[in-house]
Amino acid sequence: MIAREQWGSRLGFILAAAGSAVGLGNIWKFPYMTGQNGGGAFLVIYLALVFTIGISVMLAEFAIGRAAERNPVGAFAKLKGGIWPVVGFAGILCGFIILSFYSVVAGWTIAYIFKMMGGALAGSADDLGGVFGSFIASPVEPILYHALFMALVVAVVLGGVHGGIERACKVLMPLLFVLLIVLIGRAITLPGAGEGIVFFLQPDFSKVTADTFNGALSQAFFSLSIGMGAMITYGSYLNKKENLATSAMWVSGLDSSVAILAGLLILPAVFAFGFDPAAGPGLTFITLPAVFAQMPGGVFFGVLFFVLLAVAALTSAVSLMQPIVSYFADERGWNSKTTTVIFGGVIFLLGIPSSLSLGVWSDVHFIADKGFLDSMDYITSNVLMPLGGILISVFVGWVVADKMKEETHNDEGQSFGLYAPWVFICRFVAPVAIAWILISGL
Ligand code: TRP
């Protein structure tokens, strides 16, 4: 057997996993979820969930992946078998669905690169809402950008784990980080921005409801890329030496930092321009161009920002595609290049109704009053991923805990200092808390 492809270094792995985690979830979804869920209290609950349940499930996924050196289905089959591989299948299906609408939104970021360059986003803050609304509602233009984005995903996956993903992440992720800080400098000094900072950082727990927990949990899963096996797949390419717990810490920390930076950028600007923080999915796309318009060199910063956001989305999208490809290649012996191209096409097709649901099909409802895109988002973020999280925790906590003790060794080869609390979270805390939040949200 030829050796399985591996990450070049620990840094390469951490950046690739962080590249999966950091994406539209941080910069597009997190600010509007925070806006819709009352601000500071959502942030506190979100971070609390990330650093207890989220990080534990991430470590569980890394450990499963590296112990088995397989795709999610094969990993469960190898470590235990029985009914368990179904969890891997559900994850692959989940990745499929997420990628279909993720790519639609990622297409908007590409479109905004060109709109920024062409001056279409130079109007007043009020006009920008109209520009965004009519763009996403149009039946053709966003679908073309969705196609372009899927083509890029296919191209990167064809380039292989090491060549494509790792190299791109090493340069571009730090650049995105720095750019966010530069932009925050502008946003928080806008007149009226202070109110947004207070909204974001000062918790008002009287606004907390079951929905706040549900929103924070589903956002944590989405943002950390956990609950569907993407991190199992990435862990499977990691060499045996590396310390998984430290890696999970780094990835969760980087992901949360980017979310906090995005909140500090978007929410102050929302208040400064008099937008509604609860406006929903358009928030980032409407607010940021208004910030760029107030900056010297705004077009330059705007173009750079949307390029980096598109790249961040690309590295995340690749991690949604990789489990699908590695499953068909490892388990079914399919040619991975053919698989990539075929599924790229199928996922593109599934994304079309998502895009149309924001325009011509806006009256067609699937789950409750939700259109197609919102329904796909709901099924994955609120149902499939939390369910996956429960099953992954139970698997690690109850079924293979002993094996995981060796797998989570530290740099000196000794066992992980927090092994007992981690297993306790996997056994009890995560399944019960996730189930409770899941059920209360339905
Ligand atoms: N975490 C990514 C983001 O925040 C999206 C993503 C990539 C994802 N891979 C995933 C979400 C796997 C869930 C599961 O944009």
Coordinates of N, CA and C in Angstrom, one line a residue, residues 59 243-246 404-405 407-423:
L59 N -11.7 17.7 19.1 CA -10.7 16.7 19.5 C -11.1 15.3 19.2
N243 N 0.4 16.5 18.6 CA -0.4 16.6 19.8 C -1.8 17.1 19.3
L244 N -2.8 16.3 19.5 CA -4.1 16.6 18.9 C -4.8 17.7 19.8
A245 N -4.7 17.6 21.1 CA -5.4 18.6 22.0 C -4.9 20.0 21.7
T246 N -3.6 20.1 21.6 CA -3.0 21.5 21.3 C -3.6 22.0 20.0
M404 N -8.6 6.0 22.5 CA -8.4 7.5 22.4 C -7.4 8.0 23.4
K405 N -7.2 7.2 24.4 CA -6.2 7.6 25.5 C -4.8 7.7 24.9
E407 N -4.2 7.9 21.6 CA -4.3 8.7 20.5 C -4.1 10.2 20.8
T408 N -4.5 10.6 22.1 CA -4.4 12.0 22.5 C -3.1 12.3 23.3
H409 N -2.1 11.5 23.1 CA -0.9 11.7 23.8 C -0.3 13.1 23.6
N410 N 0.5 13.6 24.5 CA 1.1 15.0 24.2 C 2.5 14.8 23.5
D411 N 3.2 16.0 23.5 CA 4.4 16.0 22.7 C 5.5 15.0 23.3
E412 N 5.4 14.8 24.6 CA 6.4 13.9 25.2 C 5.9 12.4 25.1
G413 N 4.8 12.2 24.5 CA 4.2 10.9 24.4 C 3.5 10.4 25.6
Q414 N 3.3 11.3 26.6 CA 2.5 11.0 27.8 C 1.0 11.2 27.5
S415 N 0.2 10.7 28.4 CA -1.2 10.8 28.0 C -1.7 12.3 28.3
F416 N -2.7 12.6 27.6 CA -3.3 14.0 27.6 C -3.7 14.4 29.1
G417 N -3.2 15.5 29.6 CA -3.5 15.9 31.0 C -5.0 16.0 31.3
L418 N -5.8 16.4 30.3 CA -7.2 16.6 30.5 C -8.0 15.5 30.0
Y419 N -7.4 14.3 29.8 CA -8.1 13.2 29.3 C -9.4 12.9 30.0
A420 N -9.3 12.8 31.4 CA -10.5 12.5 32.1 C -11.7 13.5 31.9
P421 N -11.4 14.8 32.1 CA -12.5 15.7 31.9 C -13.0 15.7 30.4
W422 N -12.1 15.4 29.5 CA -12.6 15.4 28.1 C -13.5 14.2 27.9
V423 N -13.1 13.0 28.4 CA -14.0 11.9 28.3 C -15.3 12.1 29.0

